[in-house]
Tab-separated table of C-alpha atoms and ligand atoms in Angstrom:
chain	number	residue	atom	x	y	z
A	1	MET	CA	0.000	0.000	0.000
A	2	GLN	CA	1.240	3.415	-0.921
A	3	LEU	CA	-0.693	5.866	1.186
A	4	THR	CA	0.897	9.232	1.735
A	5	ASN	CA	1.278	10.374	5.331
A	6	PHE	CA	-1.233	13.096	4.662
A	7	LEU	CA	-3.920	10.691	3.507
A	8	SER	CA	-3.206	8.232	6.316
A	9	ALA	CA	-3.481	10.967	8.942
A	10	ALA	CA	-6.719	12.209	7.375
A	11	ALA	CA	-8.199	8.719	7.347
A	12	LEU	CA	-7.137	8.135	10.931
A	13	ALA	CA	-8.628	11.445	12.081
A	14	ALA	CA	-11.856	10.621	10.258
A	15	THR	CA	-12.159	7.233	11.930
A	16	THR	CA	-11.828	8.813	15.374
A	17	PHE	CA	-15.133	10.666	15.056
A	18	ALA	CA	-17.179	8.139	13.078
A	19	GLN	CA	-20.365	6.829	14.589
A	20	GLN	CA	-20.139	3.113	15.357
A	21	TYR	CA	-23.037	0.855	14.408
A	22	PRO	CA	-23.806	-2.453	16.114
A	23	ILE	CA	-23.338	-5.615	14.035
A	24	GLN	CA	-26.087	-8.224	14.332
A	25	PRO	CA	-25.360	-11.838	13.373
A	26	VAL	CA	-27.832	-13.336	10.860
A	27	TYR	CA	-26.204	-16.708	10.200
A	28	GLN	CA	-22.873	-18.372	10.985
A	29	PHE	CA	-21.908	-21.206	8.622
A	30	ALA	CA	-20.580	-24.440	10.050
A	31	ASN	CA	-17.141	-25.543	8.886
A	32	SER	CA	-18.701	-28.671	7.368
A	33	PHE	CA	-21.260	-26.844	5.214
A	34	SER	CA	-19.577	-26.722	1.788
A	35	GLY	CA	-17.790	-30.032	2.144
A	36	LEU	CA	-14.416	-28.257	2.001
A	37	GLY	CA	-13.541	-27.698	5.680
A	38	TYR	CA	-14.859	-24.167	5.953
A	39	VAL	CA	-17.059	-21.706	4.092
A	40	ASN	CA	-15.703	-18.553	2.472
A	41	ILE	CA	-18.550	-16.315	1.273
A	42	GLU	CA	-17.235	-14.148	-1.526
A	43	ASN	CA	-20.249	-12.115	-2.552
A	44	VAL	CA	-23.884	-11.253	-1.885
A	45	ALA	CA	-26.874	-9.859	-3.786
A	46	VAL	CA	-30.529	-9.248	-2.999
A	47	ARG	CA	-32.706	-11.638	-4.991
A	48	SER	CA	-35.178	-9.350	-6.765
A	49	THR	CA	-38.146	-11.737	-6.747
A	50	ASN	CA	-38.234	-12.639	-3.040
A	51	ASN	CA	-35.969	-10.116	-1.253
A	52	GLN	CA	-33.790	-12.932	0.149
A	53	LEU	CA	-29.985	-12.873	-0.024
A	54	LEU	CA	-28.016	-14.764	-2.658
A	55	LEU	CA	-24.589	-15.876	-1.456
A	56	ASN	CA	-21.693	-16.821	-3.737
A	57	PHE	CA	-19.079	-19.064	-2.124
A	58	ALA	CA	-15.373	-19.151	-2.904
A	59	THR	CA	-15.150	-22.555	-1.203
A	60	GLY	CA	-17.087	-24.527	-3.813
A	61	ALA	CA	-18.768	-22.842	-6.800
A	62	ILE	CA	-21.984	-22.688	-4.811
A	63	MET	CA	-24.840	-20.176	-4.861
A	64	ALA	CA	-27.019	-20.347	-1.774
A	65	GLN	CA	-30.039	-18.386	-0.649
A	66	ILE	CA	-30.920	-17.264	2.864
A	67	ASN	CA	-33.917	-15.387	4.232
A	68	PRO	CA	-32.580	-12.882	6.779
A	69	ASP	CA	-36.146	-12.075	7.901
A	70	ALA	CA	-36.844	-15.614	9.078
A	71	ALA	CA	-36.935	-16.255	12.822
A	72	ASN	CA	-34.222	-18.868	12.339
A	73	PRO	CA	-32.574	-18.204	8.940
A	74	GLN	CA	-31.324	-21.355	7.205
A	75	PRO	CA	-29.270	-21.375	3.997
A	76	GLU	CA	-30.495	-23.337	0.995
A	77	VAL	CA	-28.046	-24.380	-1.740
A	78	LEU	CA	-29.523	-23.327	-5.097
A	79	VAL	CA	-26.748	-24.662	-7.316
A	80	ASN	CA	-23.351	-26.287	-6.869
A	81	ILE	CA	-21.503	-25.680	-10.146
A	82	SER	CA	-18.472	-27.604	-8.811
A	83	SER	CA	-20.535	-30.796	-8.934
A	84	LEU	CA	-21.709	-30.417	-12.560
A	85	TYR	CA	-18.722	-32.042	-14.284
A	86	GLN	CA	-15.121	-33.067	-13.759
A	87	GLY	CA	-12.925	-29.949	-13.725
A	88	ALA	CA	-15.843	-27.544	-13.163
A	89	PRO	CA	-15.017	-24.224	-11.461
A	90	GLY	CA	-14.186	-24.409	-7.758
A	91	SER	CA	-15.254	-20.896	-6.719
A	92	LEU	CA	-17.778	-18.188	-7.489
A	93	THR	CA	-16.928	-14.482	-7.321
A	94	GLY	CA	-19.089	-11.490	-8.383
A	95	ILE	CA	-22.831	-11.520	-9.033
A	96	ALA	CA	-25.192	-9.227	-10.984
A	97	GLU	CA	-28.801	-9.632	-12.130
A	98	VAL	CA	-29.195	-9.158	-15.918
A	99	SER	CA	-32.894	-9.947	-16.339
A	100	LYS	CA	-35.649	-10.986	-13.949
A	101	ASP	CA	-34.155	-13.614	-11.610
A	102	VAL	CA	-31.230	-14.359	-13.948
A	103	TYR	CA	-27.826	-13.744	-12.355
A	104	ILE	CA	-24.426	-13.548	-14.017
A	105	VAL	CA	-21.535	-14.759	-11.865
A	106	GLY	CA	-17.771	-15.021	-12.147
A	107	ALA	CA	-16.397	-18.552	-11.677
A	108	GLY	CA	-12.921	-20.009	-11.564
A	109	ARG	CA	-10.232	-21.486	-9.379
A	110	PHE	CA	-8.098	-20.023	-6.613
A	111	GLN	CA	-4.842	-21.191	-5.088
A	112	PHE	CA	-4.412	-20.617	-1.368
A	113	GLY	CA	-1.656	-21.100	1.163
A	114	PRO	CA	1.805	-20.022	2.252
A	115	GLN	CA	3.378	-21.317	-0.988
A	116	VAL	CA	1.313	-18.787	-3.003
A	117	PRO	CA	2.895	-15.311	-3.085
A	118	GLY	CA	0.359	-13.048	-1.363
A	119	GLY	CA	-1.443	-16.028	0.216
A	120	VAL	CA	-4.249	-16.248	-2.348
A	121	ALA	CA	-4.279	-15.877	-6.120
A	122	GLY	CA	-6.448	-16.807	-9.074
A	123	VAL	CA	-5.439	-19.709	-11.313
A	124	PRO	CA	-4.744	-18.048	-14.686
A	125	GLY	CA	-6.864	-19.496	-17.476
A	126	SER	CA	-9.478	-21.002	-15.141
A	127	PHE	CA	-11.994	-18.140	-15.162
A	128	GLN	CA	-15.399	-18.193	-16.814
A	129	ILE	CA	-18.699	-16.328	-16.802
A	130	TRP	CA	-21.806	-18.327	-15.850
A	131	SER	CA	-25.503	-17.573	-15.699
A	132	VAL	CA	-27.786	-18.865	-12.954
A	133	ASP	CA	-31.470	-18.730	-13.899
A	134	LEU	CA	-33.728	-18.935	-10.851
A	135	ASN	CA	-37.072	-18.625	-12.706
A	136	GLY	CA	-37.952	-22.307	-12.769
A	137	PRO	CA	-38.572	-24.788	-9.961
A	138	ARG	CA	-34.814	-25.545	-9.918
A	139	ALA	CA	-31.875	-23.240	-10.559
A	140	VAL	CA	-30.359	-23.707	-14.032
A	141	ALA	CA	-26.645	-22.878	-14.339
A	142	ASN	CA	-24.898	-22.557	-17.700
A	143	GLN	CA	-21.478	-21.428	-18.766
A	144	VAL	CA	-21.890	-18.218	-20.798
A	145	VAL	CA	-18.303	-17.876	-21.949
A	146	ALA	CA	-14.808	-18.845	-20.812
A	147	ILE	CA	-12.231	-16.036	-20.676
A	148	PRO	CA	-8.929	-17.911	-20.956
A	149	GLU	CA	-6.771	-14.763	-20.732
A	150	ALA	CA	-8.376	-13.745	-17.418
A	151	ASN	CA	-6.311	-14.256	-14.259
A	152	LEU	CA	-8.758	-13.439	-11.463
A	153	LEU	CA	-12.312	-12.435	-12.364
A	154	ASN	CA	-13.902	-10.693	-9.406
A	155	GLY	CA	-16.640	-7.987	-9.298
A	156	VAL	CA	-19.478	-8.133	-11.841
A	157	ALA	CA	-21.744	-5.179	-12.708
A	158	ALA	CA	-24.774	-5.217	-14.992
A	159	VAL	CA	-25.211	-2.441	-17.578
A	160	PRO	CA	-28.977	-1.894	-17.360
A	161	THR	CA	-29.039	0.283	-20.500
A	162	ALA	CA	-27.427	-2.489	-22.582
A	163	PRO	CA	-29.515	-5.625	-22.039
A	164	GLY	CA	-27.431	-8.710	-21.284
A	165	VAL	CA	-24.172	-6.761	-20.957
A	166	VAL	CA	-22.028	-7.006	-17.830
A	167	LEU	CA	-18.680	-5.536	-16.852
A	168	VAL	CA	-16.275	-7.839	-15.025
A	169	ALA	CA	-13.205	-6.754	-13.051
A	170	ASP	CA	-9.984	-8.769	-13.307
A	171	SER	CA	-8.143	-8.166	-10.028
A	172	ALA	CA	-4.846	-9.593	-11.248
A	173	LEU	CA	-4.683	-8.075	-14.743
A	174	GLY	CA	-5.992	-4.712	-13.531
A	175	SER	CA	-8.565	-4.743	-16.313
A	176	ILE	CA	-12.262	-4.660	-17.069
A	177	PHE	CA	-13.865	-7.104	-19.466
A	178	ARG	CA	-17.153	-6.251	-21.162
A	179	VAL	CA	-19.214	-9.402	-21.639
A	180	ASP	CA	-22.271	-9.615	-23.878
A	181	THR	CA	-24.074	-12.553	-22.281
A	182	HIS	CA	-26.566	-12.810	-25.180
A	183	ALA	CA	-23.940	-12.930	-27.941
A	184	LYS	CA	-21.590	-14.904	-25.604
A	185	THR	CA	-18.680	-12.640	-26.496
A	186	TYR	CA	-16.238	-10.624	-24.434
A	187	GLU	CA	-13.644	-7.895	-24.903
A	188	ARG	CA	-11.010	-6.449	-22.598
A	189	ILE	CA	-12.026	-2.797	-22.703
A	190	LEU	CA	-10.033	-0.996	-20.027
A	191	SER	CA	-6.708	-1.483	-18.205
A	192	LEU	CA	-5.517	1.245	-15.829
A	193	ASP	CA	-2.728	1.729	-13.293
A	194	VAL	CA	-5.371	2.389	-10.595
A	195	PHE	CA	-6.776	-1.104	-11.278
A	196	LEU	CA	-3.453	-2.947	-10.809
A	197	PRO	CA	-2.542	-5.178	-7.844
A	198	GLY	CA	0.764	-4.688	-6.058
A	199	GLY	CA	2.735	-4.773	-2.847
A	200	GLY	CA	2.344	-8.540	-2.475
A	201	ASN	CA	-1.457	-8.383	-2.721
A	202	ASN	CA	-2.857	-10.070	-5.854
A	203	PHE	CA	-6.137	-8.179	-5.651
A	204	GLY	CA	-6.160	-4.877	-7.521
A	205	ILE	CA	-9.586	-3.803	-8.797
A	206	ASN	CA	-12.117	-5.771	-6.771
A	207	GLY	CA	-15.758	-4.642	-6.474
A	208	ILE	CA	-17.451	-2.683	-9.299
A	209	HIS	CA	-20.898	-1.051	-9.443
A	210	LEU	CA	-22.419	1.191	-12.138
A	211	GLN	CA	-24.457	4.185	-11.061
A	212	GLY	CA	-25.261	7.560	-12.588
A	213	GLY	CA	-22.885	7.233	-15.531
A	214	ASN	CA	-19.931	6.122	-13.407
A	215	LEU	CA	-18.371	2.771	-12.739
A	216	TYR	CA	-17.390	2.865	-9.060
A	217	PHE	CA	-14.586	0.522	-8.042
A	218	THR	CA	-12.361	-0.507	-5.187
A	219	ASN	CA	-8.709	-1.499	-5.520
A	220	SER	CA	-7.681	-3.700	-2.579
A	221	ALA	CA	-3.895	-3.610	-3.006
A	222	GLN	CA	-3.706	0.133	-3.619
A	223	GLY	CA	-6.368	1.068	-1.031
A	224	ILE	CA	-8.493	3.023	-3.506
A	225	PHE	CA	-12.198	3.738	-3.809
A	226	GLY	CA	-12.725	5.513	-7.127
A	227	ARG	CA	-14.810	5.914	-10.236
A	228	VAL	CA	-14.522	6.005	-14.024
A	229	PRO	CA	-17.171	7.551	-16.313
A	230	PHE	CA	-18.956	4.862	-18.358
A	231	GLY	CA	-21.424	5.328	-21.209
A	232	PRO	CA	-24.829	3.641	-21.551
A	233	ARG	CA	-23.502	0.850	-23.791
A	234	GLY	CA	-20.920	-0.147	-21.203
A	235	TYR	CA	-17.778	1.509	-22.558
A	236	PRO	CA	-15.496	3.902	-20.617
A	237	GLY	CA	-15.879	7.618	-21.275
A	238	GLY	CA	-13.156	9.459	-19.349
A	239	PRO	CA	-10.312	9.311	-16.841
A	240	ALA	CA	-10.470	7.553	-13.469
A	241	VAL	CA	-10.940	9.622	-10.304
A	242	ARG	CA	-9.721	8.582	-6.857
A	243	ILE	CA	-12.479	9.292	-4.344
A	244	ALA	CA	-11.090	8.005	-1.037
A	245	SER	CA	-8.278	5.901	0.418
A	246	ALA	CA	-8.616	2.881	2.679
A	247	PRO	CA	-7.974	3.639	6.376
A	248	ASN	CA	-4.384	2.822	7.316
A	249	GLY	CA	-3.704	-0.872	7.741
A	250	THR	CA	-6.919	-1.952	5.993
A	251	TYR	CA	-7.835	-2.891	2.449
A	252	PHE	CA	-11.080	-2.443	0.567
A	253	ASP	CA	-13.129	-5.331	-0.798
A	254	ASP	CA	-16.578	-5.121	-2.487
A	255	PHE	CA	-19.113	-2.426	-1.570
A	256	ALA	CA	-22.693	-1.151	-1.780
A	257	LEU	CA	-23.959	2.236	-2.971
A	258	THR	CA	-27.032	4.125	-1.820
A	259	LYS	CA	-29.146	5.926	-4.440
A	260	ASN	CA	-27.377	9.174	-3.369
A	261	GLY	CA	-23.942	7.673	-4.017
A	262	ASP	CA	-22.898	7.056	-0.406
A	263	ALA	CA	-20.698	3.954	-0.228
A	264	TYR	CA	-20.468	1.211	2.382
A	265	ILE	CA	-17.257	-0.716	1.772
A	266	ALA	CA	-16.355	-4.147	3.139
A	267	THR	CA	-12.943	-3.415	4.661
A	268	GLN	CA	-10.495	-6.196	5.462
A	269	GLU	CA	-9.662	-7.501	8.015
A	270	ASN	CA	-12.682	-6.726	10.191
A	271	ALA	CA	-14.582	-3.536	9.351
A	272	ILE	CA	-17.111	-1.628	7.264
A	273	SER	CA	-16.076	1.789	5.933
A	274	TYR	CA	-18.416	4.570	4.875
A	275	VAL	CA	-17.708	7.251	2.269
A	276	ALA	CA	-20.428	9.908	2.020
A	277	ALA	CA	-21.200	11.109	-1.523
A	278	GLY	CA	-18.941	14.069	-2.250
A	279	SER	CA	-16.547	13.217	0.593
A	280	SER	CA	-12.960	12.074	0.116
A	281	GLN	CA	-12.709	10.348	3.499
A	282	ALA	CA	-13.451	6.773	4.440
A	283	GLN	CA	-14.664	6.307	8.005
A	284	ILE	CA	-14.884	2.980	9.803
A	285	ILE	CA	-18.491	2.696	11.016
A	286	ALA	CA	-18.582	-0.913	12.219
A	287	GLY	CA	-15.952	-3.373	13.425
A	288	GLY	CA	-12.324	-2.257	13.178
A	289	GLY	CA	-9.825	-2.051	16.027
A	290	ASN	CA	-9.577	-5.415	17.758
A	291	SER	CA	-13.133	-6.443	16.859
A	292	THR	CA	-13.485	-10.085	15.831
A	293	THR	CA	-17.179	-9.974	14.847
A	294	LEU	CA	-16.576	-9.535	11.099
A	295	ALA	CA	-13.893	-12.081	10.152
A	296	GLY	CA	-12.842	-11.004	6.669
A	297	PRO	CA	-15.778	-8.958	5.294
A	298	THR	CA	-15.855	-9.513	1.516
A	299	SER	CA	-18.991	-7.726	0.350
A	300	CYS	CA	-22.197	-6.027	1.422
A	301	VAL	CA	-25.563	-5.085	0.013
A	302	LEU	CA	-28.268	-2.609	1.037
A	303	ARG	CA	-31.897	-3.592	1.474
A	304	ASN	CA	-34.439	-1.159	2.965
A	305	GLY	CA	-31.907	0.797	5.001
A	306	GLU	CA	-30.150	-2.309	6.286
A	307	LEU	CA	-26.670	-3.334	5.237
A	308	PHE	CA	-26.079	-7.075	4.908
A	309	VAL	CA	-22.435	-8.088	5.139
A	310	VAL	CA	-20.878	-11.427	4.194
A	311	THR	CA	-17.512	-12.661	5.402
A	312	ALA	CA	-14.766	-14.984	4.229
A	313	GLY	CA	-14.009	-16.357	7.669
A	314	VAL	CA	-10.495	-17.562	8.445
A	315	GLY	CA	-9.123	-20.463	6.412
A	316	GLY	CA	-6.059	-21.439	8.404
A	317	GLY	CA	-3.504	-20.254	10.933
A	318	PRO	CA	-3.885	-20.340	14.705
A	319	MET	CA	-7.370	-18.744	14.516
A	320	GLY	CA	-8.795	-20.992	11.789
A	321	PRO	CA	-10.683	-22.526	10.337
A	322	VAL	CA	-13.679	-20.335	11.096
A	323	SER	CA	-16.385	-20.188	8.442
A	324	GLY	CA	-17.869	-16.990	7.091
A	325	GLY	CA	-21.280	-15.676	8.048
A	326	VAL	CA	-23.985	-13.166	7.249
A	327	PHE	CA	-24.404	-10.030	9.375
A	328	LYS	CA	-26.816	-7.123	9.488
A	329	ILE	CA	-26.109	-3.454	10.257
A	330	ALA	CA	-29.076	-1.082	10.519
A	331	VAL	CA	-27.341	1.859	8.842
A	332	GLY	CA	-30.529	3.561	7.643
A	333	ALA	CA	-32.336	3.317	10.950
A	334	ALA	CA	-29.333	4.593	12.902
A	335	LYS	CA	-28.926	7.537	10.545
A	336	LYS	CA	-32.584	8.536	11.001
A	337	MET	CA	-32.140	8.288	14.753
A	338	ALA	CA	-29.036	10.485	14.642
A	339	LYS	CA	-30.955	13.093	12.664
A	340	ARG	CA	-33.782	13.071	15.179
A	341	TRP	CA	-31.325	13.598	18.036
A	342	PHE	CA	-29.046	16.169	16.523
A	343	ALA	CA	-31.101	18.076	13.943
B	401	NAG	C1	0.050	3.270	9.151
B	401	NAG	O1	0.420	1.918	9.336
B	401	NAG	C2	1.807	1.691	9.261
B	401	NAG	C3	2.028	0.182	9.321
B	401	NAG	O2	1.234	-0.420	10.304
B	401	NAG	C4	2.500	2.463	10.376
B	401	NAG	O3	3.880	2.259	10.285
B	401	NAG	C5	2.179	3.943	10.225
B	401	NAG	O4	2.736	4.662	11.313
B	401	NAG	C6	0.684	4.163	10.193
B	401	NAG	N1	0.378	5.553	9.928
B	401	NAG	C7	-0.480	6.250	10.653
B	401	NAG	C8	-0.684	7.671	10.230
B	401	NAG	O5	-1.091	5.770	11.582
B	402	NAG	C1	-20.466	-29.313	-4.182
B	402	NAG	O1	-19.883	-30.200	-5.107
B	402	NAG	C2	-18.598	-30.650	-4.727
B	402	NAG	C3	-18.027	-31.468	-5.892
B	402	NAG	O2	-18.915	-32.484	-6.253
B	402	NAG	C4	-18.726	-31.463	-3.447
B	402	NAG	O3	-17.453	-31.887	-3.022
B	402	NAG	C5	-19.341	-30.582	-2.353
B	402	NAG	O4	-19.577	-31.346	-1.195
B	402	NAG	C6	-20.659	-30.014	-2.836
B	402	NAG	N1	-21.131	-29.069	-1.807
B	402	NAG	C7	-22.430	-28.911	-1.505
B	402	NAG	C8	-22.759	-27.959	-0.403
B	402	NAG	O5	-23.323	-29.484	-2.087
B	403	NAG	C1	-6.011	-4.250	20.809
B	403	NAG	O1	-5.222	-5.300	21.306
B	403	NAG	C2	-3.888	-4.920	21.602
B	403	NAG	C3	-3.093	-6.163	21.948
B	403	NAG	O2	-3.814	-6.993	22.816
B	403	NAG	C4	-3.923	-3.884	22.729
B	403	NAG	O3	-2.615	-3.462	23.020
B	403	NAG	C5	-4.748	-2.683	22.277
B	403	NAG	O4	-4.899	-1.754	23.325
B	403	NAG	C6	-6.130	-3.109	21.813
B	403	NAG	N1	-6.803	-1.983	21.196
B	403	NAG	C7	-8.049	-1.649	21.482
B	403	NAG	C8	-8.603	-0.480	20.741
B	403	NAG	O5	-8.709	-2.231	22.303
């Protein structure tokens, strides 16, 4: 990470005054759940047809669903792509809905462990784009297109003004692929220095979300939350802008945007950061410090003023294995309360 002293001091000062929100557990996965020793949840989306949460696992190419409103939420596996054929993808990454109840996901293989520089890396050549159609009585998963030159497909963003088109971040190449899921074609449309990994961390550009003519992104290795103008057909239209830097000693993963453009960013190793629209400062609003509640937050999504966070857990080491879980933070409710008290 290459933060200047100025930025680090600013981020630190900002965190000192940030309001802290309580984190409520929704579901803790058992280490046995995915059949691989522990569960690493890599991404989350709200399912548009029933308001439940869709979870993409990195431990097994599994999409599960969980109802956070249930008295006793229980996950349900919708599809296990790893089981479809010999050599099928071992992990899922980003997720975006392209048409009613049809989700496009990144899929591929990861290598983990002390022998891998940086601890975790994609397996070059293993990455593909899949669709998961949830309209029928059973989920139907199909490979849309393989992207052999990809090294680590991560965040996926739909382009609502170009039906069937998604943008996909490659964390290792520092690039964005544009995938036409109808034509089953792809092109590498943008590679930038602010997308690159570095400093021993193989994750450069990570989460991506399109809103208001901008593609917002995080870069984990470089500690950047930023944006790039994008046109309605899903092509870039101008230079990248750095919005905020990750608080010192943390790195950004995937994130959620409010309609106003406020960002809630899953912040490794244990926190959620908040960047108000128009602000250049990231504040830790949940977790952080010595908190162990969020073990490796990977992504988050907003639903009716509540932020749902998913975590990777801890794969190994003296603390592991501890599986990931689903957590809830009432960011909207707390903000309303603060207004009532202080306005
Ligand atoms: C940021 O973190 C580094 C490494 O932990 C530390 O050396 C540095 O003093 C920190 N900077 C600030 C402003 O806290
Ligand atoms: C998914 O499929 C893989 C490969 O067949 C299997 O090892 C694993 O147990 C399955 N996991 C679940 C949750 O079904
Ligand atoms: C975190 O833990 C360290 C080591 O146990 C301790 O020195 C430090 O005061 C703790 N920090 C907070 C904010 O509790």
